[in-house]
CSV table of N, CA and C in Angstrom, one decimal:
chain,number,residue,atom,x,y,z
A,46,UNK,N,88.6,-19.5,-4.4
A,46,UNK,CA,87.8,-19.7,-5.8
A,46,UNK,C,87.3,-20.1,-6.3
A,47,UNK,N,87.3,-21.4,-6.2
A,47,UNK,CA,86.2,-22.3,-6.2
A,47,UNK,C,85.2,-22.6,-4.9
A,48,UNK,N,83.9,-23.5,-4.9
A,48,UNK,CA,83.5,-23.4,-3.6
A,48,UNK,C,82.8,-25.2,-4.3
A,49,UNK,N,81.8,-25.4,-3.4
A,49,UNK,CA,81.3,-26.3,-3.7
A,49,UNK,C,79.8,-25.9,-4.9
A,50,UNK,N,79.4,-24.5,-4.5
A,50,UNK,CA,78.1,-24.7,-4.8
A,50,UNK,C,78.8,-24.0,-6.9
A,51,UNK,N,80.7,-23.7,-6.7
A,51,UNK,CA,80.8,-24.0,-8.4
A,51,UNK,C,80.7,-24.9,-9.1
A,52,UNK,N,80.4,-25.8,-8.7
A,52,UNK,CA,80.4,-27.6,-9.2
A,52,UNK,C,78.5,-27.4,-9.4
A,53,UNK,N,79.1,-28.9,-11.4
A,53,UNK,CA,77.4,-28.3,-11.4
A,53,UNK,C,76.7,-30.2,-10.9
A,54,UNK,N,75.7,-29.9,-11.0
A,54,UNK,CA,75.5,-30.8,-10.1
A,54,UNK,C,74.2,-30.8,-11.2
A,55,UNK,N,74.0,-32.1,-11.9
A,55,UNK,CA,72.9,-32.6,-13.0
A,55,UNK,C,71.1,-32.6,-12.9
A,56,UNK,N,70.9,-32.0,-12.6
A,56,UNK,CA,69.4,-32.5,-13.2
A,56,UNK,C,68.7,-33.2,-14.0
A,57,UNK,N,68.1,-34.0,-14.0
A,57,UNK,CA,66.8,-33.8,-15.6
A,57,UNK,C,65.5,-33.5,-15.6
A,58,UNK,N,66.1,-33.1,-17.1
A,58,UNK,CA,65.1,-32.6,-17.7
A,58,UNK,C,63.7,-33.3,-17.9
A,59,UNK,N,62.9,-32.5,-17.8
A,59,UNK,CA,61.2,-32.9,-18.5
A,59,UNK,C,61.5,-34.2,-19.4
A,60,UNK,N,62.4,-34.0,-20.3
A,60,UNK,CA,62.5,-35.0,-21.4
A,60,UNK,C,63.8,-36.2,-21.2
A,61,UNK,N,63.3,-37.1,-20.9
A,61,UNK,CA,64.0,-38.5,-19.9
A,61,UNK,C,65.6,-38.5,-20.2
A,62,UNK,N,65.5,-38.2,-22.1
A,62,UNK,CA,66.8,-38.3,-22.4
A,62,UNK,C,67.6,-37.1,-22.4
A,63,UNK,N,67.1,-36.4,-22.1
A,63,UNK,CA,68.0,-34.6,-21.9
A,63,UNK,C,68.2,-34.5,-20.8
A,64,UNK,N,69.6,-34.2,-20.6
A,64,UNK,CA,70.5,-34.2,-18.8
A,64,UNK,C,70.7,-33.0,-18.8
A,65,UNK,N,70.8,-31.7,-18.3
A,65,UNK,CA,71.0,-30.6,-18.0
A,65,UNK,C,71.2,-30.0,-16.8
A,66,UNK,N,72.7,-29.6,-16.7
A,66,UNK,CA,73.1,-28.9,-15.8
A,66,UNK,C,72.9,-27.3,-15.0
A,67,UNK,N,72.8,-27.4,-13.9
A,67,UNK,CA,72.2,-25.9,-13.3
A,67,UNK,C,73.4,-25.6,-12.5
A,68,UNK,N,73.5,-24.0,-12.7
A,68,UNK,CA,74.5,-23.7,-12.2
A,68,UNK,C,74.2,-23.2,-10.1
A,69,UNK,N,75.1,-22.8,-9.9
A,69,UNK,CA,75.5,-22.2,-8.5
A,69,UNK,C,74.8,-20.8,-8.4
A,70,UNK,N,74.7,-20.7,-7.3
A,70,UNK,CA,73.8,-19.0,-6.9
A,70,UNK,C,75.0,-17.9,-7.2
A,71,UNK,N,76.2,-18.7,-7.3
A,71,UNK,CA,77.7,-17.7,-7.5
A,71,UNK,C,78.1,-17.6,-9.0
A,72,UNK,N,78.2,-19.0,-9.5
A,72,UNK,CA,78.1,-18.9,-11.0
A,72,UNK,C,77.6,-17.4,-12.0
A,73,UNK,N,78.6,-17.7,-12.7
A,73,UNK,CA,79.1,-16.3,-13.4
A,73,UNK,C,76.8,-15.9,-14.1
A,74,UNK,N,76.6,-17.1,-14.6
A,74,UNK,CA,75.8,-17.3,-15.0
A,74,UNK,C,74.0,-16.1,-14.4
A,75,UNK,N,74.0,-17.0,-13.3
A,75,UNK,CA,73.2,-16.8,-12.4
A,75,UNK,C,73.1,-15.6,-12.5
A,76,UNK,N,74.3,-14.8,-12.7
A,76,UNK,CA,74.5,-13.1,-12.2
A,76,UNK,C,74.1,-11.9,-13.7
A,77,UNK,N,73.8,-13.5,-14.9
A,77,UNK,CA,73.2,-12.3,-16.4
A,77,UNK,C,72.0,-12.0,-15.9
A,78,UNK,N,71.9,-10.5,-16.6
A,78,UNK,CA,70.0,-10.4,-16.8
A,78,UNK,C,69.7,-10.7,-17.9
A,79,UNK,N,69.0,-10.0,-17.5
A,79,UNK,CA,67.9,-10.7,-19.4
A,79,UNK,C,68.0,-9.6,-20.3
A,80,UNK,N,67.8,-9.9,-21.5
A,80,UNK,CA,68.1,-9.1,-22.4
A,80,UNK,C,67.2,-8.4,-23.0
A,81,UNK,N,66.2,-9.0,-23.1
A,81,UNK,CA,64.8,-8.4,-22.9
A,81,UNK,C,63.9,-8.1,-21.6
A,82,UNK,N,63.3,-6.7,-21.5
A,82,UNK,CA,62.1,-6.7,-20.6
A,82,UNK,C,60.5,-7.9,-21.1
A,83,UNK,N,59.7,-7.4,-20.4
A,83,UNK,CA,58.7,-9.0,-20.0
A,83,UNK,C,58.0,-7.9,-20.8
A,84,UNK,N,57.4,-6.6,-21.1
A,84,UNK,CA,56.8,-5.9,-22.1
A,84,UNK,C,57.1,-5.6,-23.1
A,85,UNK,N,58.9,-5.9,-23.9
A,85,UNK,CA,59.2,-6.2,-25.3
A,85,UNK,C,58.4,-7.6,-25.4
A,86,UNK,N,58.9,-8.9,-24.5
A,86,UNK,CA,58.7,-9.5,-25.2
A,86,UNK,C,57.1,-10.0,-25.5
A,87,UNK,N,56.5,-9.5,-24.7
A,87,UNK,CA,55.1,-9.4,-24.6
A,87,UNK,C,54.9,-8.9,-26.3
A,88,UNK,N,55.4,-7.9,-26.6
A,88,UNK,CA,54.9,-6.9,-27.5
A,88,UNK,C,55.6,-8.2,-29.0
A,89,UNK,N,56.7,-9.0,-28.9
A,89,UNK,CA,56.7,-9.9,-29.9
A,89,UNK,C,55.8,-10.9,-29.2
A,90,UNK,N,55.4,-11.4,-29.2
A,90,UNK,CA,54.3,-12.7,-29.0
A,90,UNK,C,53.3,-12.0,-29.8
A,91,UNK,N,52.8,-10.6,-29.1
A,91,UNK,CA,51.9,-10.9,-30.0
A,91,UNK,C,52.1,-9.9,-31.8
A,92,UNK,N,53.3,-10.1,-31.7
A,92,UNK,CA,53.7,-9.1,-32.8
A,92,UNK,C,53.6,-10.5,-33.9
A,93,UNK,N,54.0,-11.9,-33.3
A,93,UNK,CA,54.2,-13.0,-33.9
A,93,UNK,C,52.5,-13.9,-33.5
A,94,UNK,N,51.8,-13.6,-32.9
A,94,UNK,CA,50.0,-14.1,-32.9
A,94,UNK,C,49.1,-14.1,-34.5
A,95,UNK,N,49.5,-11.9,-34.5
A,95,UNK,CA,48.8,-11.4,-34.8
A,95,UNK,C,48.9,-10.6,-36.0
A,96,UNK,N,49.1,-12.2,-37.4
A,96,UNK,CA,49.8,-11.6,-38.5
A,96,UNK,C,48.8,-11.8,-38.9
A,97,UNK,N,49.4,-12.2,-40.7
A,97,UNK,CA,48.0,-13.1,-41.5
A,97,UNK,C,47.9,-14.3,-41.3
A,98,UNK,N,47.9,-14.8,-39.8
A,98,UNK,CA,47.7,-16.5,-40.1
A,98,UNK,C,45.7,-15.5,-38.7
A,99,UNK,N,46.0,-14.9,-38.3
A,99,UNK,CA,44.9,-14.7,-37.1
A,99,UNK,C,43.7,-14.0,-38.3
A,100,UNK,N,44.0,-13.3,-39.5
A,100,UNK,CA,43.7,-13.0,-40.5
A,100,UNK,C,42.6,-14.0,-41.2
A,101,UNK,N,43.5,-14.8,-41.4
A,101,UNK,CA,43.2,-16.3,-42.3
A,101,UNK,C,42.0,-17.3,-41.5
A,102,UNK,N,42.0,-16.5,-39.8
A,102,UNK,CA,41.0,-17.8,-39.2
A,102,UNK,C,39.5,-17.9,-40.0
A,103,UNK,N,39.1,-16.7,-39.4
A,103,UNK,CA,37.6,-16.6,-40.3
A,103,UNK,C,37.3,-17.2,-41.2
A,104,UNK,N,38.0,-17.3,-42.9
A,104,UNK,CA,38.3,-17.9,-44.0
A,104,UNK,C,38.3,-19.6,-43.7
A,105,UNK,N,39.5,-20.1,-42.6
A,105,UNK,CA,39.7,-21.6,-42.4
A,105,UNK,C,38.5,-22.1,-41.5
A,106,UNK,N,38.1,-21.4,-40.3
A,106,UNK,CA,36.3,-22.3,-39.8
A,106,UNK,C,34.8,-22.1,-40.7
A,107,UNK,N,35.1,-21.3,-42.0
A,107,UNK,CA,34.3,-20.7,-42.8
A,107,UNK,C,34.5,-22.3,-44.2
A,108,UNK,N,35.6,-22.5,-44.1
A,108,UNK,CA,35.9,-23.4,-45.7
A,108,UNK,C,35.6,-24.9,-44.6
A,109,UNK,N,36.2,-24.8,-43.5
A,109,UNK,CA,35.5,-26.3,-42.4
A,109,UNK,C,35.0,-26.7,-41.5
A,110,UNK,N,34.4,-25.3,-40.5
A,110,UNK,CA,33.3,-25.9,-40.5
A,110,UNK,C,33.6,-25.5,-38.9
A,111,UNK,N,32.0,-25.5,-38.0
A,111,UNK,CA,32.2,-25.4,-36.7
A,111,UNK,C,33.6,-26.9,-35.9
A,112,UNK,N,33.3,-28.4,-36.7
A,112,UNK,CA,33.9,-28.7,-36.7
A,112,UNK,C,35.8,-28.8,-36.3
A,113,UNK,N,36.2,-27.8,-37.0
A,113,UNK,CA,37.7,-27.8,-37.6
A,113,UNK,C,37.9,-26.9,-36.2
A,114,UNK,N,37.5,-26.4,-35.3
A,114,UNK,CA,38.1,-26.1,-34.4
A,114,UNK,C,38.8,-26.5,-33.1
A,115,UNK,N,37.7,-28.1,-32.7
A,115,UNK,CA,38.6,-29.2,-32.5
A,115,UNK,C,39.8,-29.6,-32.6
A,116,UNK,N,40.7,-29.7,-33.6
A,116,UNK,CA,41.5,-30.1,-34.2
A,116,UNK,C,42.1,-28.8,-34.0
A,117,UNK,N,41.6,-27.3,-34.1
A,117,UNK,CA,42.5,-26.5,-33.9
A,117,UNK,C,43.1,-26.1,-32.0
A,118,UNK,N,42.0,-26.9,-31.5
A,118,UNK,CA,42.6,-26.4,-30.6
A,118,UNK,C,43.5,-27.1,-29.5
A,119,UNK,N,43.0,-28.1,-30.5
A,119,UNK,CA,44.2,-29.9,-29.4
A,119,UNK,C,45.8,-29.4,-30.1
A,120,UNK,N,46.0,-28.8,-31.3
A,120,UNK,CA,46.8,-28.6,-31.4
A,120,UNK,C,46.9,-27.1,-30.9
A,121,UNK,N,46.6,-26.9,-30.3
A,121,UNK,CA,46.9,-25.2,-29.9
A,121,UNK,C,47.5,-25.7,-28.8
A,122,UNK,N,46.8,-27.0,-27.5
A,122,UNK,CA,47.3,-27.3,-26.5
A,122,UNK,C,48.2,-27.7,-26.7
A,123,UNK,N,48.9,-28.9,-28.0
A,123,UNK,CA,50.1,-29.4,-27.9
A,123,UNK,C,51.4,-28.3,-27.8
A,124,UNK,N,50.8,-27.1,-28.6
A,124,UNK,CA,52.1,-25.9,-28.4
A,124,UNK,C,52.2,-25.4,-27.4
A,125,UNK,N,51.3,-25.0,-26.4
A,125,UNK,CA,51.5,-24.4,-25.3
A,125,UNK,C,52.1,-26.0,-24.5
A,126,UNK,N,51.5,-26.9,-24.1
A,126,UNK,CA,51.9,-27.9,-23.4
A,126,UNK,C,54.0,-27.9,-24.1
A,127,UNK,N,54.3,-28.0,-25.4
A,127,UNK,CA,56.1,-28.1,-25.6
A,127,UNK,C,56.6,-27.0,-25.1
A,128,UNK,N,56.0,-25.7,-25.2
A,128,UNK,CA,56.1,-24.6,-24.7
A,128,UNK,C,56.4,-24.5,-23.2
A,129,UNK,N,56.1,-25.4,-22.1
A,129,UNK,CA,56.2,-24.8,-20.3
A,129,UNK,C,56.9,-26.0,-21.0
A,130,UNK,N,57.7,-27.3,-21.3
A,130,UNK,CA,58.7,-27.8,-21.8
A,130,UNK,C,59.5,-27.3,-22.2
A,131,UNK,N,59.7,-26.6,-23.4
A,131,UNK,CA,61.2,-25.9,-23.4
A,131,UNK,C,61.9,-25.0,-21.8
A,132,UNK,N,60.5,-24.5,-21.5
A,132,UNK,CA,60.8,-23.0,-20.6
A,132,UNK,C,61.4,-24.1,-19.2
A,133,UNK,N,60.7,-25.0,-18.9
A,133,UNK,CA,61.4,-25.9,-18.4
A,133,UNK,C,62.9,-26.0,-18.2
A,134,UNK,N,63.3,-26.5,-19.5
A,134,UNK,CA,64.7,-27.0,-19.8
A,134,UNK,C,65.6,-25.6,-20.0
A,135,UNK,N,64.4,-24.3,-19.8
A,135,UNK,CA,65.4,-23.5,-20.2
A,135,UNK,C,66.1,-23.1,-19.0
A,136,UNK,N,65.3,-23.0,-18.4
A,136,UNK,CA,65.2,-22.3,-16.8
A,136,UNK,C,66.0,-23.6,-16.1
A,137,UNK,N,66.5,-24.9,-16.1
A,137,UNK,CA,67.0,-25.3,-15.6
A,137,UNK,C,68.5,-25.4,-15.5
A,138,UNK,N,68.8,-24.6,-17.1
A,138,UNK,CA,70.8,-24.2,-17.4
A,138,UNK,C,70.8,-22.4,-17.6
A,139,UNK,N,70.9,-22.3,-16.5
A,139,UNK,CA,70.8,-20.5,-17.5
A,139,UNK,C,71.2,-20.6,-18.4
A,140,UNK,N,72.7,-21.2,-19.0
A,140,UNK,CA,73.8,-21.0,-20.0
A,140,UNK,C,72.4,-21.3,-21.7
A,141,UNK,N,71.5,-21.9,-21.0
A,141,UNK,CA,70.9,-22.5,-22.7
A,141,UNK,C,69.9,-20.9,-22.8
A,142,UNK,N,70.1,-21.0,-23.5
A,142,UNK,CA,69.2,-19.5,-24.5
A,142,UNK,C,69.0,-20.1,-25.9
A,143,UNK,N,68.9,-20.6,-26.5
A,143,UNK,CA,68.5,-20.9,-27.2
A,143,UNK,C,67.9,-22.4,-27.9
A,144,UNK,N,66.7,-22.4,-29.3
A,144,UNK,CA,66.3,-24.1,-28.7
A,144,UNK,C,67.1,-25.1,-29.7
A,145,UNK,N,68.1,-24.5,-29.8
A,145,UNK,CA,69.4,-25.1,-30.8
A,145,UNK,C,70.3,-25.8,-29.8
A,146,UNK,N,70.6,-25.2,-28.9
A,146,UNK,CA,71.4,-25.4,-27.4
A,146,UNK,C,70.6,-26.6,-26.8
A,147,UNK,N,69.6,-27.0,-26.7
A,147,UNK,CA,68.8,-27.6,-26.6
A,147,UNK,C,68.9,-29.4,-27.1
A,148,UNK,N,68.7,-28.3,-28.2
A,148,UNK,CA,69.2,-30.2,-29.0
A,148,UNK,C,70.6,-30.5,-29.0
A,149,UNK,N,71.2,-29.4,-28.9
A,149,UNK,CA,73.0,-29.8,-28.2
A,149,UNK,C,73.2,-30.9,-27.9
A,150,UNK,N,72.3,-30.5,-26.5
A,150,UNK,CA,72.8,-30.6,-24.9
A,150,UNK,C,72.0,-32.6,-25.3
A,151,UNK,N,70.9,-32.4,-25.7
A,151,UNK,CA,69.9,-33.5,-26.7
A,151,UNK,C,71.0,-35.4,-27.8
A,152,UNK,N,71.4,-34.4,-28.8
A,152,UNK,CA,71.8,-35.2,-29.8
A,152,UNK,C,73.5,-34.8,-30.4
A,153,UNK,N,73.7,-33.7,-29.5
A,153,UNK,CA,75.4,-33.2,-30.0
A,153,UNK,C,75.3,-32.3,-30.7
A,154,UNK,N,76.8,-32.1,-31.2
A,154,UNK,CA,76.6,-31.2,-31.9
A,154,UNK,C,75.8,-30.8,-33.5
A,155,UNK,N,76.0,-31.8,-34.2
A,155,UNK,CA,75.4,-32.4,-35.7
A,155,UNK,C,73.6,-32.2,-35.4
A,156,UNK,N,73.1,-32.1,-34.1
A,156,UNK,CA,72.4,-31.8,-34.3
A,156,UNK,C,71.2,-30.8,-33.7
A,157,UNK,N,72.7,-29.7,-33.5
A,157,UNK,CA,72.6,-28.4,-33.1
A,157,UNK,C,72.6,-27.5,-34.3
A,158,UNK,N,73.4,-27.5,-34.6
A,158,UNK,CA,73.9,-27.6,-36.8
A,158,UNK,C,72.5,-27.7,-37.2
A,159,UNK,N,71.8,-29.4,-37.6
A,159,UNK,CA,69.9,-29.3,-38.4
A,159,UNK,C,69.5,-28.2,-37.7
A,160,UNK,N,68.8,-28.4,-36.3
A,160,UNK,CA,68.5,-27.5,-35.5
A,160,UNK,C,68.3,-25.9,-35.5
A,161,UNK,N,70.1,-25.6,-35.8
A,161,UNK,CA,70.0,-24.2,-36.1
A,161,UNK,C,69.2,-23.7,-38.3
A,162,UNK,N,69.7,-24.8,-38.6
A,162,UNK,CA,69.7,-24.6,-39.7
A,162,UNK,C,68.2,-24.7,-40.8
A,163,UNK,N,67.5,-25.5,-39.5
A,163,UNK,CA,65.7,-25.5,-39.5
A,163,UNK,C,65.3,-24.8,-38.9
A,164,UNK,N,65.2,-24.1,-38.3
A,164,UNK,CA,65.2,-22.3,-37.6
A,164,UNK,C,64.9,-21.8,-38.9
A,165,UNK,N,66.2,-21.5,-38.8
A,165,UNK,CA,66.5,-20.2,-40.1
A,165,UNK,C,65.9,-20.2,-41.1
A,166,UNK,N,65.8,-22.0,-41.6
A,166,UNK,CA,65.3,-21.7,-42.9
A,166,UNK,C,63.7,-21.4,-43.3
A,167,UNK,N,62.9,-21.8,-41.7
A,167,UNK,CA,61.8,-21.7,-41.6
A,167,UNK,C,61.4,-20.0,-41.7
A,168,UNK,N,62.7,-19.2,-40.3
A,168,UNK,CA,62.2,-18.2,-40.6
A,168,UNK,C,62.4,-17.2,-42.4
A,169,UNK,N,62.9,-17.7,-43.2
A,169,UNK,CA,63.5,-17.1,-44.6
A,169,UNK,C,62.4,-18.1,-45.0
A,170,UNK,N,62.2,-18.9,-45.4
A,170,UNK,CA,60.8,-19.1,-45.7
A,170,UNK,C,59.0,-19.0,-45.9
A,171,UNK,N,59.2,-18.8,-44.0
A,171,UNK,CA,57.8,-17.6,-43.9
A,171,UNK,C,57.7,-16.1,-44.5
A,172,UNK,N,58.9,-15.7,-44.8
A,172,UNK,CA,59.5,-14.3,-45.0
A,172,UNK,C,58.5,-14.7,-46.3
A,173,UNK,N,59.6,-15.0,-46.9
A,173,UNK,CA,59.3,-15.3,-48.7
A,173,UNK,C,57.5,-15.4,-48.5
A,174,UNK,N,57.0,-17.0,-48.6
A,174,UNK,CA,55.9,-16.6,-48.4
A,174,UNK,C,55.0,-15.5,-47.8
A,175,UNK,N,54.9,-14.6,-46.8
A,175,UNK,CA,54.3,-13.7,-46.8
A,175,UNK,C,54.4,-12.2,-47.5
A,176,UNK,N,56.0,-12.3,-48.0
A,176,UNK,CA,56.1,-11.5,-49.5
A,176,UNK,C,55.4,-11.7,-50.5
A,177,UNK,N,55.0,-13.1,-50.9
A,177,UNK,CA,54.4,-13.6,-51.8
A,177,UNK,C,52.7,-14.1,-52.1
A,178,UNK,N,52.5,-13.7,-50.9
A,178,UNK,CA,51.0,-13.6,-50.4
A,178,UNK,C,51.0,-11.7,-50.3
A,179,UNK,N,51.4,-11.0,-49.5
A,179,UNK,CA,51.0,-9.9,-49.7
A,179,UNK,C,50.9,-9.1,-51.1
A,180,UNK,N,52.2,-9.2,-52.4
A,180,UNK,CA,51.7,-9.7,-53.6
A,180,UNK,C,50.8,-9.3,-54.3
A,181,UNK,N,50.7,-10.6,-54.5
A,181,UNK,CA,49.7,-11.2,-54.5
A,181,UNK,C,47.8,-10.1,-54.5
A,182,UNK,N,48.0,-10.5,-52.9
A,182,UNK,CA,46.9,-9.0,-52.8
A,182,UNK,C,46.5,-7.8,-52.5
A,183,UNK,N,47.9,-7.5,-53.0
A,183,UNK,CA,48.5,-6.0,-54.0
A,183,UNK,C,47.9,-5.8,-55.2
A,184,UNK,N,48.4,-6.8,-55.6
A,184,UNK,CA,47.9,-7.1,-56.9
A,184,UNK,C,46.7,-7.3,-57.2
A,185,UNK,N,45.9,-7.7,-56.5
A,185,UNK,CA,44.0,-7.7,-56.9
A,185,UNK,C,43.6,-6.3,-56.0
A,186,UNK,N,43.9,-5.9,-55.3
A,186,UNK,CA,43.7,-4.6,-54.9
A,186,UNK,C,44.0,-3.2,-55.9
A,187,UNK,N,45.2,-3.7,-56.3
A,187,UNK,CA,46.0,-2.4,-57.2
A,187,UNK,C,45.9,-3.5,-58.9
A,188,UNK,N,44.1,-3.1,-59.7
A,188,UNK,CA,44.2,-4.1,-61.2
A,188,UNK,C,45.0,-3.1,-61.9
A,189,UNK,N,45.5,-2.8,-63.2
A,189,UNK,CA,45.5,-2.4,-64.2
A,189,UNK,C,45.3,-1.9,-64.9
């Protein structure tokens, strides 16, 4: 039933304090199929990027000038690097399916609860903000 590939050799992730286990070729986790296709993931990414933020970018550059593009590109580079680190952490352990689980491996169950709470709070607050923003714009478009 168990062979030498069933045991969990530990590998260090990109983060020195984060130790993740990787599973052998015969494990159940290695045979799991992705839940979404590449095309669905691509559409989700495009949907997330092309929102109110993309529409507000010309106004932000007009207010900040051309020099405001420098910090914007720096922030984008930091986000890309962070996304690559998260991808490496998630690829090193097939059981890792969320950011909250990575936080649990690094900081324990209290860290996972806090990460899940913050991530869900952000989603709810963004929805509320977009509803308020859309309502104000509609009120301006259709005055009484």
